CSV table of C-alpha atoms in Angstrom, one decimal:
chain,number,residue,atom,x,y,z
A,1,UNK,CA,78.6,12.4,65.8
A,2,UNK,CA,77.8,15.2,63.2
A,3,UNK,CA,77.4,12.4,60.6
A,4,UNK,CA,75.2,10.9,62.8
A,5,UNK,CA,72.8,13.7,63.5
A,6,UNK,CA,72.9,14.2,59.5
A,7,UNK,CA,72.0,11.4,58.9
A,8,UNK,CA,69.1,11.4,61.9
A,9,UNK,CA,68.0,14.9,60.0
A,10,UNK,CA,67.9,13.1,56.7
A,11,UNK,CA,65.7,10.5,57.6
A,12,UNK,CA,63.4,12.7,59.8
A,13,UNK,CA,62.7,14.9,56.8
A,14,UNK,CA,62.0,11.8,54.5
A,15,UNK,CA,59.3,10.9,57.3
A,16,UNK,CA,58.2,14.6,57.3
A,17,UNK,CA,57.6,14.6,53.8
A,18,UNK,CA,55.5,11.3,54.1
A,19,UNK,CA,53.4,12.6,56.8
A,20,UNK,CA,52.3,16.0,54.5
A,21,UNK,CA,51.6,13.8,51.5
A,22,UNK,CA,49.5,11.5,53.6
A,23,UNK,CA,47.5,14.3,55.3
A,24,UNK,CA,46.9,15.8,51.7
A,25,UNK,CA,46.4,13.2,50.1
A,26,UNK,CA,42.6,13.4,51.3
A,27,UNK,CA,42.4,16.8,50.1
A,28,UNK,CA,43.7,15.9,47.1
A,29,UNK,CA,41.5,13.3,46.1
A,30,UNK,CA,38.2,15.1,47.2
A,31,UNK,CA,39.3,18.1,44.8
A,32,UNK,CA,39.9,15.7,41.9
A,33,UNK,CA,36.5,14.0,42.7
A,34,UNK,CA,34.5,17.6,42.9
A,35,UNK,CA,36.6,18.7,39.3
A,36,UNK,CA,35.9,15.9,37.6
A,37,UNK,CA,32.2,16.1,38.7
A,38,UNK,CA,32.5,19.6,37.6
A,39,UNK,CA,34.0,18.9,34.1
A,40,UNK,CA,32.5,15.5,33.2
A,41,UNK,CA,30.3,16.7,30.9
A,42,UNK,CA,33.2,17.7,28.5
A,43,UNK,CA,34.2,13.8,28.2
A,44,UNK,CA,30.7,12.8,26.9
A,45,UNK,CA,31.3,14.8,23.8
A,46,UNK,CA,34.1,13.1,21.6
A,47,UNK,CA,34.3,15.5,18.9
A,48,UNK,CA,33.6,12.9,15.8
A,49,UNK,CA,32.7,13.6,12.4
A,50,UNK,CA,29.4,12.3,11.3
A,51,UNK,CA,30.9,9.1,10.3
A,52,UNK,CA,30.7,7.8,13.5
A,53,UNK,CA,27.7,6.3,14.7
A,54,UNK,CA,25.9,8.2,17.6
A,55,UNK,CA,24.3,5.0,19.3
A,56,UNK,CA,27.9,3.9,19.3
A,57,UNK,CA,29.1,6.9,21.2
A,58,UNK,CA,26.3,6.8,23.5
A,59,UNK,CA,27.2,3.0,24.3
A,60,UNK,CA,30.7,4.0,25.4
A,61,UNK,CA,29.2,6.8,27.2
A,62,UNK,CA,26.4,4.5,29.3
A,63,UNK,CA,29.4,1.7,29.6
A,64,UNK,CA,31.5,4.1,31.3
A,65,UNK,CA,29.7,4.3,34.6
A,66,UNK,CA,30.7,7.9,36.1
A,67,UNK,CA,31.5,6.4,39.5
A,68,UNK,CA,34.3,4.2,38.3
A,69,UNK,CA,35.6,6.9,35.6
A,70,UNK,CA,35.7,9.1,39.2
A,71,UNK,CA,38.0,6.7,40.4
A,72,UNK,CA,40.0,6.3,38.0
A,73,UNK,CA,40.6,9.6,37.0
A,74,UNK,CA,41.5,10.3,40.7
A,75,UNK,CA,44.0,7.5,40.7
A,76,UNK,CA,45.6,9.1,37.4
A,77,UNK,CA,45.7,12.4,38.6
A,78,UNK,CA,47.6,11.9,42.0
A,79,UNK,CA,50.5,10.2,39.9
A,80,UNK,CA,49.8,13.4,37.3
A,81,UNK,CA,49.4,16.4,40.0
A,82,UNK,CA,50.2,19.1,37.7
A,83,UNK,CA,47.8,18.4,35.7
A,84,UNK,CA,44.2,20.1,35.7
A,85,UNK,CA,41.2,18.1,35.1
A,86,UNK,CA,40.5,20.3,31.8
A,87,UNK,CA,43.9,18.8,30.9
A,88,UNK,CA,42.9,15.1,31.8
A,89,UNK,CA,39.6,15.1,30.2
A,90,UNK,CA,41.6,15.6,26.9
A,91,UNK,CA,43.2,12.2,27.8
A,92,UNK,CA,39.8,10.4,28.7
A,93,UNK,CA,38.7,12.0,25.2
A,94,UNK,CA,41.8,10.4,23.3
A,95,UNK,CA,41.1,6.7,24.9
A,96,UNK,CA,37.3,7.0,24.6
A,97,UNK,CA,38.2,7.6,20.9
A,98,UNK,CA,40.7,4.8,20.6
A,99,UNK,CA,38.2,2.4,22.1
A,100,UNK,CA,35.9,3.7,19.2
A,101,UNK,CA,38.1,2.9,16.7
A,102,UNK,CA,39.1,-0.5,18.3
A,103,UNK,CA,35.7,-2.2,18.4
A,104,UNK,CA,35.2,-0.6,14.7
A,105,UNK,CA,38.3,-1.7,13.3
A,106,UNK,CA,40.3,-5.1,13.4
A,107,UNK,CA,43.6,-3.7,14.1
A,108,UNK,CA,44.5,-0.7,16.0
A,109,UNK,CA,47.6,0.2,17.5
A,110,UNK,CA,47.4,2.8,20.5
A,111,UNK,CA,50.4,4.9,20.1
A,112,UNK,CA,50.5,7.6,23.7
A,113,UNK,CA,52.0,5.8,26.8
A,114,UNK,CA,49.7,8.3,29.4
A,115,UNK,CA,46.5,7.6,27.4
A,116,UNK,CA,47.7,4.0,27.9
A,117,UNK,CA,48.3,4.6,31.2
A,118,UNK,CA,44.9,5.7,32.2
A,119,UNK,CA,43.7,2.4,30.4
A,120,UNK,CA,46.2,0.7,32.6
A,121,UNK,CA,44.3,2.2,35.9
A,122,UNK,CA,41.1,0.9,34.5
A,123,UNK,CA,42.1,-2.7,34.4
A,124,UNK,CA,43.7,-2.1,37.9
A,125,UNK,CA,39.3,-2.2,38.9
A,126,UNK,CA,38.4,-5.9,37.9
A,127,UNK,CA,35.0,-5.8,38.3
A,128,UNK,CA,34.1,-2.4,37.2
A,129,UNK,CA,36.2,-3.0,34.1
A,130,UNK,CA,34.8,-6.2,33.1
A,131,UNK,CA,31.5,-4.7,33.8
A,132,UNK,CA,32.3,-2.1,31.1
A,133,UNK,CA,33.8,-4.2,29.0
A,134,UNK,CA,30.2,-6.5,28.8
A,135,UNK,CA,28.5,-3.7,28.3
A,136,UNK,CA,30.5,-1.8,25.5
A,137,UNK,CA,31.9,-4.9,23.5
A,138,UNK,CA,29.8,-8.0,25.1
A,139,UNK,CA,33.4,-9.8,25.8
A,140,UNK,CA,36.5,-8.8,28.2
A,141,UNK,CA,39.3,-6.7,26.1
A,142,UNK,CA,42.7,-7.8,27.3
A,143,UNK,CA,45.4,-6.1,27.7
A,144,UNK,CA,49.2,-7.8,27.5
A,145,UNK,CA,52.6,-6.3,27.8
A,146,UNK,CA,55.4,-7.0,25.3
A,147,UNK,CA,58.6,-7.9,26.0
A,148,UNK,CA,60.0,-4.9,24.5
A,149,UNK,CA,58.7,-2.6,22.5
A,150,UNK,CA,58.1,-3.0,18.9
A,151,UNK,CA,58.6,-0.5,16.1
A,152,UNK,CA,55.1,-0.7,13.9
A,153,UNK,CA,55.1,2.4,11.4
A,154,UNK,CA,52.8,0.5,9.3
A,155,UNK,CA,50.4,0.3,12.3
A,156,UNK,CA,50.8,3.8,13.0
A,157,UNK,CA,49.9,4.4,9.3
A,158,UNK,CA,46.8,2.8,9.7
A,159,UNK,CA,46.1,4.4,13.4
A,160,UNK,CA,46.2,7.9,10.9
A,161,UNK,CA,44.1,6.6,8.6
A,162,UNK,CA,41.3,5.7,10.6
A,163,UNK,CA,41.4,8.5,13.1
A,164,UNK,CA,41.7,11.5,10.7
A,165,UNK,CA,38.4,10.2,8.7
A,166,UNK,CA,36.6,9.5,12.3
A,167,UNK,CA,37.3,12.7,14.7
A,168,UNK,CA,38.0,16.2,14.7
A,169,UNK,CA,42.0,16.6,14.4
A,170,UNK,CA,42.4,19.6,16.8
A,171,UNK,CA,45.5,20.8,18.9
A,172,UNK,CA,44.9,18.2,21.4
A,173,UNK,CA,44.6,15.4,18.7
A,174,UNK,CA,48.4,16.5,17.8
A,175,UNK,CA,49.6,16.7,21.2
A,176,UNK,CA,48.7,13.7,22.3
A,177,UNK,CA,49.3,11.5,18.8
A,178,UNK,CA,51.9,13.6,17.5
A,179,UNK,CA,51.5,14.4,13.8
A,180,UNK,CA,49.6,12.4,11.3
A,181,UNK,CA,51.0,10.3,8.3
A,182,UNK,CA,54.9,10.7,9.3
A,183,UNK,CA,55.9,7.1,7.8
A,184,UNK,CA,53.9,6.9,4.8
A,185,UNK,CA,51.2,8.0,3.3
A,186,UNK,CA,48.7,5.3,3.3
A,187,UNK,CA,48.7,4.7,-0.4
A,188,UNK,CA,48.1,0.6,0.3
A,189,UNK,CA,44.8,1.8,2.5
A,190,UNK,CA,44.0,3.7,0.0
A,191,UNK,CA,43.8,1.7,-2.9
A,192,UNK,CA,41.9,-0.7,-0.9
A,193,UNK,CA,39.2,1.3,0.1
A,194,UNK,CA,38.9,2.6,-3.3
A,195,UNK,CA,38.9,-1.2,-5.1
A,196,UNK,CA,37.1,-3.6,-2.9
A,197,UNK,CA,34.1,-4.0,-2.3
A,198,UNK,CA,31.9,-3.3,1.0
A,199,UNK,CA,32.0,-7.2,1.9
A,200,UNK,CA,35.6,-7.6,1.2
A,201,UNK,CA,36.7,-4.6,3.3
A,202,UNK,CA,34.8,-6.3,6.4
A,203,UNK,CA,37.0,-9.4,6.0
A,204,UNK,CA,40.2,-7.4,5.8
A,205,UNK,CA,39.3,-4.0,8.1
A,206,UNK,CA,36.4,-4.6,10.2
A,207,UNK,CA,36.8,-6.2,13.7
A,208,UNK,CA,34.4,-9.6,13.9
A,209,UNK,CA,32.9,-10.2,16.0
A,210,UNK,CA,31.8,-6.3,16.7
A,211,UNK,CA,28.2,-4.8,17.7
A,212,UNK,CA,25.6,-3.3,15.0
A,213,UNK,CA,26.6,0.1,15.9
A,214,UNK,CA,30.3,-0.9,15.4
A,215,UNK,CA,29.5,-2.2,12.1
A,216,UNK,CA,27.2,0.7,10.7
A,217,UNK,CA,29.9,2.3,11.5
A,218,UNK,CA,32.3,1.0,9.6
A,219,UNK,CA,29.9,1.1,6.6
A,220,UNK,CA,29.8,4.7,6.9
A,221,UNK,CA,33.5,4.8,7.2
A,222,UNK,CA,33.6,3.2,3.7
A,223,UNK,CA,31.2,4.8,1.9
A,224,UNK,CA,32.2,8.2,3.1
A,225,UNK,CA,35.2,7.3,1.9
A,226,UNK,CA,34.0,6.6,-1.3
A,227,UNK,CA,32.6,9.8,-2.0
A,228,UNK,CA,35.6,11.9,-0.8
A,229,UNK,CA,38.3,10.1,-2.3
A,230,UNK,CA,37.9,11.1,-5.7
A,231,UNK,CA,38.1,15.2,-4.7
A,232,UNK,CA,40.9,17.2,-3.9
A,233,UNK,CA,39.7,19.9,-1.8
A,234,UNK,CA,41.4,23.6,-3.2
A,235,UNK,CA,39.8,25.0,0.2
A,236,UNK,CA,40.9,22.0,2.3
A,237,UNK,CA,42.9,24.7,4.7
A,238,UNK,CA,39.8,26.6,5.2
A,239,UNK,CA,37.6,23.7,5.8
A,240,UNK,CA,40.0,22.1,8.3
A,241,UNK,CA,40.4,25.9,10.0
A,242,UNK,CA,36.8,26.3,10.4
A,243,UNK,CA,35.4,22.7,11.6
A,244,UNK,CA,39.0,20.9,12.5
A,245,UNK,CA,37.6,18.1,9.9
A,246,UNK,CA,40.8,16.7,8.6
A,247,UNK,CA,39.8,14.3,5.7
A,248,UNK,CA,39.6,16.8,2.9
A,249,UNK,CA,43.1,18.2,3.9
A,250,UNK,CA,44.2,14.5,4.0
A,251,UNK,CA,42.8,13.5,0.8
A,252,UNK,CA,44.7,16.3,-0.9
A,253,UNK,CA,47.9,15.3,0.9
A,254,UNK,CA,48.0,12.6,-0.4
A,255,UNK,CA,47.7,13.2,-3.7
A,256,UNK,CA,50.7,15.4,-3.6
A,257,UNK,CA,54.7,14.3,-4.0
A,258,UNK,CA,55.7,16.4,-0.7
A,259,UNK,CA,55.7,14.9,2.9
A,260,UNK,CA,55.4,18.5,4.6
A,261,UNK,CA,55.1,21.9,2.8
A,262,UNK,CA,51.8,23.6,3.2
A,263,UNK,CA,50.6,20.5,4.9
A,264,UNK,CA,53.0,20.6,7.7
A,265,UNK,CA,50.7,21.4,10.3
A,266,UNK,CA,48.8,18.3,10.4
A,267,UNK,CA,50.9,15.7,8.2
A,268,UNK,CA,54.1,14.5,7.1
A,269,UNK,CA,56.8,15.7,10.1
A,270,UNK,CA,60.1,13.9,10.2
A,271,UNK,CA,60.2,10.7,11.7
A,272,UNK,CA,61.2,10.9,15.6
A,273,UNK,CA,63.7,8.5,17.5
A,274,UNK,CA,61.7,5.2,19.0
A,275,UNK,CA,62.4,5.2,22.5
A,276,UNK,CA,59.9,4.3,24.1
A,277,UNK,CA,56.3,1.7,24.2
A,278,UNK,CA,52.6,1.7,23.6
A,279,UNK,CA,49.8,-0.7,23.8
A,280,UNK,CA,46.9,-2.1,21.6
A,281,UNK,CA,43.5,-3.1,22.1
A,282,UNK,CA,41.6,-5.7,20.8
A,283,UNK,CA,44.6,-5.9,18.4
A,284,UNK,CA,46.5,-2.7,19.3
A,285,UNK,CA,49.1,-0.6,20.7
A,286,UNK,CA,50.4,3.0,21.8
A,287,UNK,CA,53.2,5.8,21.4
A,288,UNK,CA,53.9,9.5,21.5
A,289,UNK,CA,53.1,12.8,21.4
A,290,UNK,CA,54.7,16.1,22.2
A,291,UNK,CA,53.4,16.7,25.1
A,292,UNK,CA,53.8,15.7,29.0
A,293,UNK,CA,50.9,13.2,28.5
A,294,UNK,CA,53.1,11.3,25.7
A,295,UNK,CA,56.3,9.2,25.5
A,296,UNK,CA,58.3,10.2,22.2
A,297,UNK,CA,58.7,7.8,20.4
A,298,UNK,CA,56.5,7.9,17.2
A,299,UNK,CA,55.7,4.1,16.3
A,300,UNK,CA,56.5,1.5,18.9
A,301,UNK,CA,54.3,-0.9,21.0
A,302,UNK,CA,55.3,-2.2,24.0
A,303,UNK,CA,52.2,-3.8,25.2
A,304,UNK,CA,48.6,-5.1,23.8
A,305,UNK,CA,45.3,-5.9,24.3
A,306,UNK,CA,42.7,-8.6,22.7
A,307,UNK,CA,39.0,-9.5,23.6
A,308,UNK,CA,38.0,-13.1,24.4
């Protein structure tokens, strides 16, 4: 009999506990609605260096109608609840970037499984996604799992390459991506950039077909790149400390023998343990970070995304 009534109290507090959730639940999501009304503002700014294109950010920016990022972001936060909004707007920041760099680029791995996972929420909306989707890119971008994840440091190489030239490398950058460069050093990237020519870098780098913004970007991309390569930056440190502009302190990196030393901050940590998946877009994936909005592993893809 004593079992029984344990058993009877076990169950009763399992319906208890379902009962409160359900009753707050409400709450919940009209707080999360009201923050991210609040905060939304802060998602509209991406932080980029001037190589990006600012039509191109304003296109994400109109794509994304507010009413279905509200929704979405609700949906995230109620499986994330001890997370603020300030803290999930860094998030919406990382994927707004990714989706930058993945209708710039032709092949871009996403390497953070909660940055994935808010994409994931977006696709869960059919319409509203597809209606972004037309809008941003002009064609659906797909998104497919693996059947196990796959470890791609010379993805993640190219991730760094990319994103370090494009946007502010900051804190958040870190704790969401993890550090920069921790396979190699790009030295294939940067040959290539330094030896083809405009033309032939669009056949090998740029995604086709993209939008005029998209591509304007990526000639900025290359002939930014042209001009810095040839420096090394003696105040890189100082430059990177005041504007959070990471190229310069890249550049020297990687003109250097060491993987860490002074550079430590940004670049060239030891390798972590794969563990774990991410996802691609267009021709991408994800991975880790050091944070409780990352996985940590440091160069896997477990799933991936195309247009059509």
């Amino acid at each position: 009999m004593v079992y029984f009534y344990v058993i009877l109290s076990a169950i009763f507090a399992v319906f208890l506990v379902k009962f409160v959730k359900g009753l707050s639940e409400p709450a919940k999501l009209e707080r999360y609605q009201n923050e991210f009304r609040k905060y939304h503002a802060e998602t509209l700014d991406l932080h980029a260096t001037e190589i990006v294109s600012e039509a191109l950010i304003e296109k994400l920016n109109n794509a994304l109608d507010p009413n279905y990022m509200e929704t979405v972001n609700a949906e995230f936060r109620l499986k994330h609840p001890r997370d603020s909004q300030i803290k999930v707007n860094q998030v919406w920041r990382e994927l707004k970037r990714y989706l930058i760099m993945a209708l710039v680029f032709g092949k871009v791995e996403m390497f953070n499984s909660v940055i994935d996972e808010l994409w994931h929420i977006m696709l869960k909306y059919g319409q509203e996604y597809e209606e972004f989707c037309q809008a941003f890119i002009g064609r659906t971008i797909q998104h497919h799992p693996h059947s196990a994840p796959v470890f791609k440091p010379e993805e993640r190489t190219l991730f760094d390459f990319y994103y370090v030239q494009l946007f502010k490398v900051d804190s958040h950058s870190i704790q969401k991506w993890g550090k920069f460069f921790k396979h190699d050093k790009g030295q294939t990237l940067l040959r290539d950039f330094e030896t083809l020519e405009l033309e032939q870098l669009k056949e090998k780098y740029m995604r086709k077909p993209t939008s005029i913004q998209a591509e304007r970007t990526f000639e900025s991309f290359t002939a930014q790149f042209k001009e810095n390569r040839p420096m090394t930056e003696l105040n890189w440190r100082k430059t990177y400390e005041q504007t959070d502009y990471a190229a310069p302190a890249y550049f020297t990196y990687a003109s250097t023998d060491d993987f860490d030393s002074e550079f430590k901050d940004i670049f060239g940590n030891e390798p972590n343990t794969v563990s774990s998946g991410s996802a691609h877009a267009d021709h991408g994936g994800h991975n880790s970070s050091h944070d409780s909005s990352s996985d940590s592993s440091s160069s896997c893809s477990s799933c991936s995304s195309c247009s059509s």
